[in-house]
PDB file of C-alpha atoms in Angstrom:
ATOM      1  CA  UNK S   1     -62.333-131.094  97.477  1.00  0.00           C
ATOM      2  CA  UNK S   2     -63.673-128.596  99.951  1.00  0.00           C
ATOM      3  CA  UNK S   3     -60.916-126.288 101.007  1.00  0.00           C
ATOM      4  CA  UNK S   4     -59.827-122.830 102.138  1.00  0.00           C
ATOM      5  CA  UNK S   5     -56.925-121.237 100.344  1.00  0.00           C
ATOM      6  CA  UNK S   6     -54.759-118.299 101.491  1.00  0.00           C
ATOM      7  CA  UNK S   7     -52.413-117.640  98.557  1.00  0.00           C
ATOM      8  CA  UNK S   8     -50.057-115.359 100.429  1.00  0.00           C
ATOM      9  CA  UNK S   9     -47.963-117.019 103.089  1.00  0.00           C
ATOM     10  CA  UNK S  10     -46.104-113.839 104.062  1.00  0.00           C
ATOM     11  CA  UNK S  11     -47.009-110.122 103.582  1.00  0.00           C
ATOM     12  CA  UNK S  12     -45.056-107.033 104.526  1.00  0.00           C
ATOM     13  CA  UNK S  13     -46.603-103.678 104.700  1.00  0.00           C
ATOM     14  CA  UNK S  14     -45.536-100.312 106.058  1.00  0.00           C
ATOM     15  CA  UNK S  15     -47.249 -98.829 109.110  1.00  0.00           C
ATOM     16  CA  UNK S  16     -50.120 -96.677 107.969  1.00  0.00           C
ATOM     17  CA  UNK S  17     -50.499 -98.449 104.629  1.00  0.00           C
ATOM     18  CA  UNK S  18     -53.675-100.304 103.686  1.00  0.00           C
ATOM     19  CA  UNK S  19     -53.893-104.047 103.882  1.00  0.00           C
ATOM     20  CA  UNK S  20     -55.713-106.743 101.978  1.00  0.00           C
ATOM     21  CA  UNK S  21     -55.352-110.429 102.820  1.00  0.00           C
ATOM     22  CA  UNK S  22     -56.798-112.861 100.316  1.00  0.00           C
ATOM     23  CA  UNK S  23     -58.942-115.893 101.002  1.00  0.00           C
ATOM     24  CA  UNK S  24     -60.720-118.186  98.571  1.00  0.00           C
ATOM     25  CA  UNK S  25     -62.812-121.210  99.344  1.00  0.00           C
ATOM     26  CA  UNK S  26     -63.945-124.216  97.429  1.00  0.00           C
ATOM     27  CA  UNK S  27     -67.412-125.390  98.257  1.00  0.00           C
ATOM     28  CA  UNK S  28     -70.631-126.175  96.489  1.00  0.00           C
ATOM     29  CA  UNK S  29     -72.677-123.756  98.497  1.00  0.00           C
ATOM     30  CA  UNK S  30     -72.082-120.582 100.489  1.00  0.00           C
ATOM     31  CA  UNK S  31     -70.167-121.431 103.617  1.00  0.00           C
ATOM     32  CA  UNK S  32     -69.990-119.581 106.886  1.00  0.00           C
ATOM     33  CA  UNK S  33     -66.788-117.654 106.815  1.00  0.00           C
ATOM     34  CA  UNK S  34     -64.427-116.451 109.461  1.00  0.00           C
ATOM     35  CA  UNK S  35     -61.193-114.515 110.003  1.00  0.00           C
ATOM     36  CA  UNK S  36     -59.002-115.259 112.944  1.00  0.00           C
ATOM     37  CA  UNK S  37     -55.831-113.603 114.181  1.00  0.00           C
ATOM     38  CA  UNK S  38     -53.055-115.379 116.139  1.00  0.00           C
ATOM     39  CA  UNK S  39     -50.266-113.600 117.903  1.00  0.00           C
ATOM     40  CA  UNK S  40     -47.114-115.597 118.846  1.00  0.00           C
ATOM     41  CA  UNK S  41     -47.772-118.093 121.578  1.00  0.00           C
ATOM     42  CA  UNK S  42     -51.464-117.158 121.728  1.00  0.00           C
ATOM     43  CA  UNK S  43     -54.681-118.863 120.721  1.00  0.00           C
ATOM     44  CA  UNK S  44     -56.858-117.665 117.906  1.00  0.00           C
ATOM     45  CA  UNK S  45     -59.024-114.604 118.223  1.00  0.00           C
ATOM     46  CA  UNK S  46     -62.107-114.087 116.076  1.00  0.00           C
ATOM     47  CA  UNK S  47     -61.841-110.884 114.019  1.00  0.00           C
ATOM     48  CA  UNK S  48     -65.133-111.229 112.103  1.00  0.00           C
ATOM     49  CA  UNK S  49     -67.614-113.635 110.587  1.00  0.00           C
ATOM     50  CA  UNK S  50     -70.039-113.813 107.673  1.00  0.00           C
ATOM     51  CA  UNK S  51     -73.112-116.000 107.867  1.00  0.00           C
ATOM     52  CA  UNK S  52     -75.568-114.251 105.486  1.00  0.00           C
ATOM     53  CA  UNK S  53     -76.920-110.812 104.614  1.00  0.00           C
ATOM     54  CA  UNK S  54     -74.737-107.770 103.977  1.00  0.00           C
ATOM     55  CA  UNK S  55     -71.591-109.006 102.182  1.00  0.00           C
ATOM     56  CA  UNK S  56     -69.377-106.395 103.819  1.00  0.00           C
ATOM     57  CA  UNK S  57     -68.827-107.258 107.442  1.00  0.00           C
ATOM     58  CA  UNK S  58     -67.087-105.243 110.082  1.00  0.00           C
ATOM     59  CA  UNK S  59     -65.014-106.717 112.751  1.00  0.00           C
ATOM     60  CA  UNK S  60     -62.814-105.736 115.695  1.00  0.00           C
ATOM     61  CA  UNK S  61     -59.652-103.769 115.572  1.00  0.00           C
ATOM     62  CA  UNK S  62     -60.764-101.835 112.464  1.00  0.00           C
ATOM     63  CA  UNK S  63     -60.845-104.889 110.152  1.00  0.00           C
ATOM     64  CA  UNK S  64     -63.486-105.607 107.558  1.00  0.00           C
ATOM     65  CA  UNK S  65     -64.058-108.371 105.052  1.00  0.00           C
ATOM     66  CA  UNK S  66     -66.093-108.622 101.800  1.00  0.00           C
ATOM     67  CA  UNK S  67     -67.811-111.729 100.725  1.00  0.00           C
ATOM     68  CA  UNK S  68     -67.870-112.162  96.921  1.00  0.00           C
ATOM     69  CA  UNK S  69     -69.900-115.182  95.786  1.00  0.00           C
ATOM     70  CA  UNK S  70     -68.853-114.850  92.148  1.00  0.00           C
ATOM     71  CA  UNK S  71     -65.167-115.099  93.145  1.00  0.00           C
ATOM     72  CA  UNK S  72     -65.560-117.548  96.083  1.00  0.00           C
ATOM     73  CA  UNK S  73     -63.581-115.030  98.118  1.00  0.00           C
ATOM     74  CA  UNK S  74     -63.654-113.438 101.535  1.00  0.00           C
ATOM     75  CA  UNK S  75     -60.750-110.975 101.619  1.00  0.00           C
ATOM     76  CA  UNK S  76     -59.792-109.164 104.817  1.00  0.00           C
ATOM     77  CA  UNK S  77     -59.011-105.439 104.675  1.00  0.00           C
ATOM     78  CA  UNK S  78     -57.807-102.619 106.887  1.00  0.00           C
ATOM     79  CA  UNK S  79     -57.381 -99.067 105.681  1.00  0.00           C
ATOM     80  CA  UNK S  80     -54.390 -98.265 107.842  1.00  0.00           C
ATOM     81  CA  UNK S  81     -52.185-100.860 109.527  1.00  0.00           C
ATOM     82  CA  UNK S  82     -50.688-100.426 112.977  1.00  0.00           C
ATOM     83  CA  UNK S  83     -47.508-102.069 114.214  1.00  0.00           C
ATOM     84  CA  UNK S  84     -49.639-104.071 116.643  1.00  0.00           C
ATOM     85  CA  UNK S  85     -51.382-105.737 113.756  1.00  0.00           C
ATOM     86  CA  UNK S  86     -48.293-107.845 113.047  1.00  0.00           C
ATOM     87  CA  UNK S  87     -49.523-111.455 113.554  1.00  0.00           C
ATOM     88  CA  UNK S  88     -50.724-114.460 111.664  1.00  0.00           C
ATOM     89  CA  UNK S  89     -54.153-114.306 110.061  1.00  0.00           C
ATOM     90  CA  UNK S  90     -56.289-117.364 109.366  1.00  0.00           C
ATOM     91  CA  UNK S  91     -59.235-117.500 107.081  1.00  0.00           C
ATOM     92  CA  UNK S  92     -61.643-120.268 107.996  1.00  0.00           C
ATOM     93  CA  UNK S  93     -64.957-121.755 106.701  1.00  0.00           C
ATOM     94  CA  UNK S  94     -67.640-123.983 107.885  1.00  0.00           C
ATOM     95  CA  UNK S  95     -67.854-126.165 104.760  1.00  0.00           C
ATOM     96  CA  UNK S  96     -70.784-128.286 105.869  1.00  0.00           C
ATOM     97  CA  UNK S  97     -73.710-128.215 108.234  1.00  0.00           C
ATOM     98  CA  UNK S  98     -75.323-125.169 109.810  1.00  0.00           C
ATOM     99  CA  UNK S  99     -74.265-122.598 112.187  1.00  0.00           C
ATOM    100  CA  UNK S 100     -70.960-122.735 114.024  1.00  0.00           C
ATOM    101  CA  UNK S 101     -71.458-126.320 115.259  1.00  0.00           C
ATOM    102  CA  UNK S 102     -69.882-128.170 112.431  1.00  0.00           C
ATOM    103  CA  UNK S 103     -66.155-128.357 112.032  1.00  0.00           C
ATOM    104  CA  UNK S 104     -64.430-125.345 110.620  1.00  0.00           C
ATOM    105  CA  UNK S 105     -61.645-125.688 108.053  1.00  0.00           C
ATOM    106  CA  UNK S 106     -58.768-123.308 108.257  1.00  0.00           C
ATOM    107  CA  UNK S 107     -56.460-121.946 105.606  1.00  0.00           C
ATOM    108  CA  UNK S 108     -52.662-122.206 105.979  1.00  0.00           C
ATOM    109  CA  UNK S 109     -52.423-118.702 107.394  1.00  0.00           C
ATOM    110  CA  UNK S 110     -50.850-115.404 106.208  1.00  0.00           C
ATOM    111  CA  UNK S 111     -48.111-113.942 108.346  1.00  0.00           C
ATOM    112  CA  UNK S 112     -48.230-110.113 108.401  1.00  0.00           C
ATOM    113  CA  UNK S 113     -45.136-108.183 109.069  1.00  0.00           C
ATOM    114  CA  UNK S 114     -45.427-104.392 109.656  1.00  0.00           C
ATOM    115  CA  UNK S 115     -42.424-102.175 109.073  1.00  0.00           C
ATOM    116  CA  UNK S 116     -42.052 -98.685 110.486  1.00  0.00           C
TER     117      UNK S 116
ATOM    118  CA  UNK E   1     -64.921-119.135 133.320  1.00  0.00           C
ATOM    119  CA  UNK E   2     -64.495-116.127 131.147  1.00  0.00           C
ATOM    120  CA  UNK E   3     -62.480-117.925 128.518  1.00  0.00           C
ATOM    121  CA  UNK E   4     -61.306-121.306 127.362  1.00  0.00           C
ATOM    122  CA  UNK E   5     -58.603-122.618 129.606  1.00  0.00           C
ATOM    123  CA  UNK E   6     -56.057-125.195 128.549  1.00  0.00           C
ATOM    124  CA  UNK E   7     -53.458-126.993 130.624  1.00  0.00           C
ATOM    125  CA  UNK E   8     -50.640-127.521 130.631  1.00  0.00           C
ATOM    126  CA  UNK E   9     -49.386-124.592 128.426  1.00  0.00           C
ATOM    127  CA  UNK E  10     -46.306-126.575 127.581  1.00  0.00           C
ATOM    128  CA  UNK E  11     -45.516-130.281 127.731  1.00  0.00           C
ATOM    129  CA  UNK E  12     -42.374-132.058 126.896  1.00  0.00           C
ATOM    130  CA  UNK E  13     -42.730-135.773 126.526  1.00  0.00           C
ATOM    131  CA  UNK E  14     -40.273-138.553 125.790  1.00  0.00           C
ATOM    132  CA  UNK E  15     -41.127-140.587 122.806  1.00  0.00           C
ATOM    133  CA  UNK E  16     -43.405-143.485 123.871  1.00  0.00           C
ATOM    134  CA  UNK E  17     -44.814-141.634 126.807  1.00  0.00           C
ATOM    135  CA  UNK E  18     -48.559-141.083 127.243  1.00  0.00           C
ATOM    136  CA  UNK E  19     -49.851-137.490 127.660  1.00  0.00           C
ATOM    137  CA  UNK E  20     -53.084-135.966 128.664  1.00  0.00           C
ATOM    138  CA  UNK E  21     -54.173-132.448 127.637  1.00  0.00           C
ATOM    139  CA  UNK E  22     -56.970-130.748 129.428  1.00  0.00           C
ATOM    140  CA  UNK E  23     -59.517-128.191 128.141  1.00  0.00           C
ATOM    141  CA  UNK E  24     -61.922-126.198 130.317  1.00  0.00           C
ATOM    142  CA  UNK E  25     -64.500-124.575 127.996  1.00  0.00           C
ATOM    143  CA  UNK E  26     -66.594-121.601 128.610  1.00  0.00           C
ATOM    144  CA  UNK E  27     -69.406-122.431 130.975  1.00  0.00           C
ATOM    145  CA  UNK E  28     -72.536-123.402 129.145  1.00  0.00           C
ATOM    146  CA  UNK E  29     -70.890-123.926 125.748  1.00  0.00           C
ATOM    147  CA  UNK E  30     -72.380-126.960 124.222  1.00  0.00           C
ATOM    148  CA  UNK E  31     -69.884-127.530 121.470  1.00  0.00           C
ATOM    149  CA  UNK E  32     -66.167-128.338 122.023  1.00  0.00           C
ATOM    150  CA  UNK E  33     -63.547-128.811 119.407  1.00  0.00           C
ATOM    151  CA  UNK E  34     -59.944-130.018 119.396  1.00  0.00           C
ATOM    152  CA  UNK E  35     -57.566-128.888 116.704  1.00  0.00           C
ATOM    153  CA  UNK E  36     -53.886-129.680 116.033  1.00  0.00           C
ATOM    154  CA  UNK E  37     -51.578-127.018 114.777  1.00  0.00           C
ATOM    155  CA  UNK E  38     -48.216-128.018 113.423  1.00  0.00           C
ATOM    156  CA  UNK E  39     -45.441-125.473 113.086  1.00  0.00           C
ATOM    157  CA  UNK E  40     -46.177-123.178 110.173  1.00  0.00           C
ATOM    158  CA  UNK E  41     -49.540-124.672 109.467  1.00  0.00           C
ATOM    159  CA  UNK E  42     -53.172-123.783 110.011  1.00  0.00           C
ATOM    160  CA  UNK E  43     -55.153-125.639 112.656  1.00  0.00           C
ATOM    161  CA  UNK E  44     -56.365-129.078 111.627  1.00  0.00           C
ATOM    162  CA  UNK E  45     -59.545-130.500 113.031  1.00  0.00           C
ATOM    163  CA  UNK E  46     -59.340-133.419 115.334  1.00  0.00           C
ATOM    164  CA  UNK E  47     -62.657-134.024 117.006  1.00  0.00           C
ATOM    165  CA  UNK E  48     -65.958-132.433 118.005  1.00  0.00           C
ATOM    166  CA  UNK E  49     -68.222-132.871 121.033  1.00  0.00           C
ATOM    167  CA  UNK E  50     -71.775-131.750 121.544  1.00  0.00           C
ATOM    168  CA  UNK E  51     -72.222-131.952 125.321  1.00  0.00           C
ATOM    169  CA  UNK E  52     -70.793-135.327 126.234  1.00  0.00           C
ATOM    170  CA  UNK E  53     -71.347-136.942 122.834  1.00  0.00           C
ATOM    171  CA  UNK E  54     -68.434-137.227 120.513  1.00  0.00           C
ATOM    172  CA  UNK E  55     -70.112-136.574 117.222  1.00  0.00           C
ATOM    173  CA  UNK E  56     -67.098-136.402 114.964  1.00  0.00           C
ATOM    174  CA  UNK E  57     -63.662-137.920 115.489  1.00  0.00           C
ATOM    175  CA  UNK E  58     -62.693-138.133 111.812  1.00  0.00           C
ATOM    176  CA  UNK E  59     -59.698-135.914 112.287  1.00  0.00           C
ATOM    177  CA  UNK E  60     -57.948-138.048 114.902  1.00  0.00           C
ATOM    178  CA  UNK E  61     -54.764-139.121 113.157  1.00  0.00           C
ATOM    179  CA  UNK E  62     -54.471-142.580 114.699  1.00  0.00           C
ATOM    180  CA  UNK E  63     -55.876-144.842 117.345  1.00  0.00           C
ATOM    181  CA  UNK E  64     -53.230-143.462 119.692  1.00  0.00           C
ATOM    182  CA  UNK E  65     -55.363-140.373 120.047  1.00  0.00           C
ATOM    183  CA  UNK E  66     -58.420-140.398 122.227  1.00  0.00           C
ATOM    184  CA  UNK E  67     -60.746-137.631 123.501  1.00  0.00           C
ATOM    185  CA  UNK E  68     -63.410-137.590 126.051  1.00  0.00           C
ATOM    186  CA  UNK E  69     -65.825-135.207 127.673  1.00  0.00           C
ATOM    187  CA  UNK E  70     -67.654-137.319 130.204  1.00  0.00           C
ATOM    188  CA  UNK E  71     -69.859-134.675 131.883  1.00  0.00           C
ATOM    189  CA  UNK E  72     -70.178-132.333 129.003  1.00  0.00           C
ATOM    190  CA  UNK E  73     -67.874-129.736 130.289  1.00  0.00           C
ATOM    191  CA  UNK E  74     -64.157-130.418 130.674  1.00  0.00           C
ATOM    192  CA  UNK E  75     -62.538-132.433 127.968  1.00  0.00           C
ATOM    193  CA  UNK E  76     -59.245-134.334 127.863  1.00  0.00           C
ATOM    194  CA  UNK E  77     -57.276-135.246 124.802  1.00  0.00           C
ATOM    195  CA  UNK E  78     -55.035-138.259 125.455  1.00  0.00           C
ATOM    196  CA  UNK E  79     -52.246-139.334 123.229  1.00  0.00           C
ATOM    197  CA  UNK E  80     -50.697-142.792 123.825  1.00  0.00           C
ATOM    198  CA  UNK E  81     -47.144-143.727 122.944  1.00  0.00           C
ATOM    199  CA  UNK E  82     -46.251-140.286 121.718  1.00  0.00           C
ATOM    200  CA  UNK E  83     -44.196-139.972 118.591  1.00  0.00           C
ATOM    201  CA  UNK E  84     -42.164-137.116 117.249  1.00  0.00           C
ATOM    202  CA  UNK E  85     -44.770-136.280 114.592  1.00  0.00           C
ATOM    203  CA  UNK E  86     -47.183-135.602 117.416  1.00  0.00           C
ATOM    204  CA  UNK E  87     -45.219-132.445 118.331  1.00  0.00           C
ATOM    205  CA  UNK E  88     -47.666-129.533 117.754  1.00  0.00           C
ATOM    206  CA  UNK E  89     -49.907-127.042 119.513  1.00  0.00           C
ATOM    207  CA  UNK E  90     -53.213-128.566 120.462  1.00  0.00           C
ATOM    208  CA  UNK E  91     -55.989-126.024 120.443  1.00  0.00           C
ATOM    209  CA  UNK E  92     -59.340-126.395 122.200  1.00  0.00           C
ATOM    210  CA  UNK E  93     -62.281-124.271 121.193  1.00  0.00           C
ATOM    211  CA  UNK E  94     -65.849-123.984 122.560  1.00  0.00           C
ATOM    212  CA  UNK E  95     -68.910-122.498 120.892  1.00  0.00           C
ATOM    213  CA  UNK E  96     -72.504-121.670 121.555  1.00  0.00           C
ATOM    214  CA  UNK E  97     -72.956-120.955 117.858  1.00  0.00           C
ATOM    215  CA  UNK E  98     -71.605-118.240 115.632  1.00  0.00           C
ATOM    216  CA  UNK E  99     -67.878-118.767 115.961  1.00  0.00           C
ATOM    217  CA  UNK E 100     -65.421-120.456 118.241  1.00  0.00           C
ATOM    218  CA  UNK E 101     -63.586-119.174 121.270  1.00  0.00           C
ATOM    219  CA  UNK E 102     -60.121-120.678 121.369  1.00  0.00           C
ATOM    220  CA  UNK E 103     -57.862-121.420 124.291  1.00  0.00           C
ATOM    221  CA  UNK E 104     -54.245-120.511 124.196  1.00  0.00           C
ATOM    222  CA  UNK E 105     -53.280-124.082 123.397  1.00  0.00           C
ATOM    223  CA  UNK E 106     -50.943-126.689 124.749  1.00  0.00           C
ATOM    224  CA  UNK E 107     -47.549-126.905 123.012  1.00  0.00           C
ATOM    225  CA  UNK E 108     -46.492-130.499 122.935  1.00  0.00           C
ATOM    226  CA  UNK E 109     -42.875-131.394 122.203  1.00  0.00           C
ATOM    227  CA  UNK E 110     -41.938-135.005 121.861  1.00  0.00           C
ATOM    228  CA  UNK E 111     -38.227-135.677 122.210  1.00  0.00           C
TER     229      UNK E 111
END
């Protein structure tokens, strides 16, 4: 079945440390891929997206993600985490259709805790 | 408007009550989506509109859920005879292609 998997439900990192959040997808072709962040009580904010081209994409707030076709992965990274990055992060994929018009499937989310 | 606006932000309904949740998308955005996010879960797709046409309602969990977008802008998600399992945050998103812009959601609590 087509799906998006985030294997880490909860991650804790120290402020200033590097961060990598994992995301895998299951789909017969290359989907459009997204990372969103959700702060408590807030909606989802788009961090970055991959449609095609360069497999390393830059996003807002210093985040980047790398698409690896061979691993069906789209991991999110940040070289140095700030306390304000504590939030929940959702990987998402358009597993059918073209562009952003078709429904997007979300992973279960990874809750990031940042300790001083 | 500048963003996607949803109202109310919070709604408490007694079991069996009908509720209506409103979404005001970004002006000019053709596509509009409704998602349901249960506590501790990722958003789950409910339905999709392209202008006023509801092109996909495969995610609506039962016939108690109904969505409309009669003029291709504002959308309303209606839940009839609410049940406890309907308690969730209901997110609306609009798009012109290339990623969604989400509203802050409506948190529905059914008691």
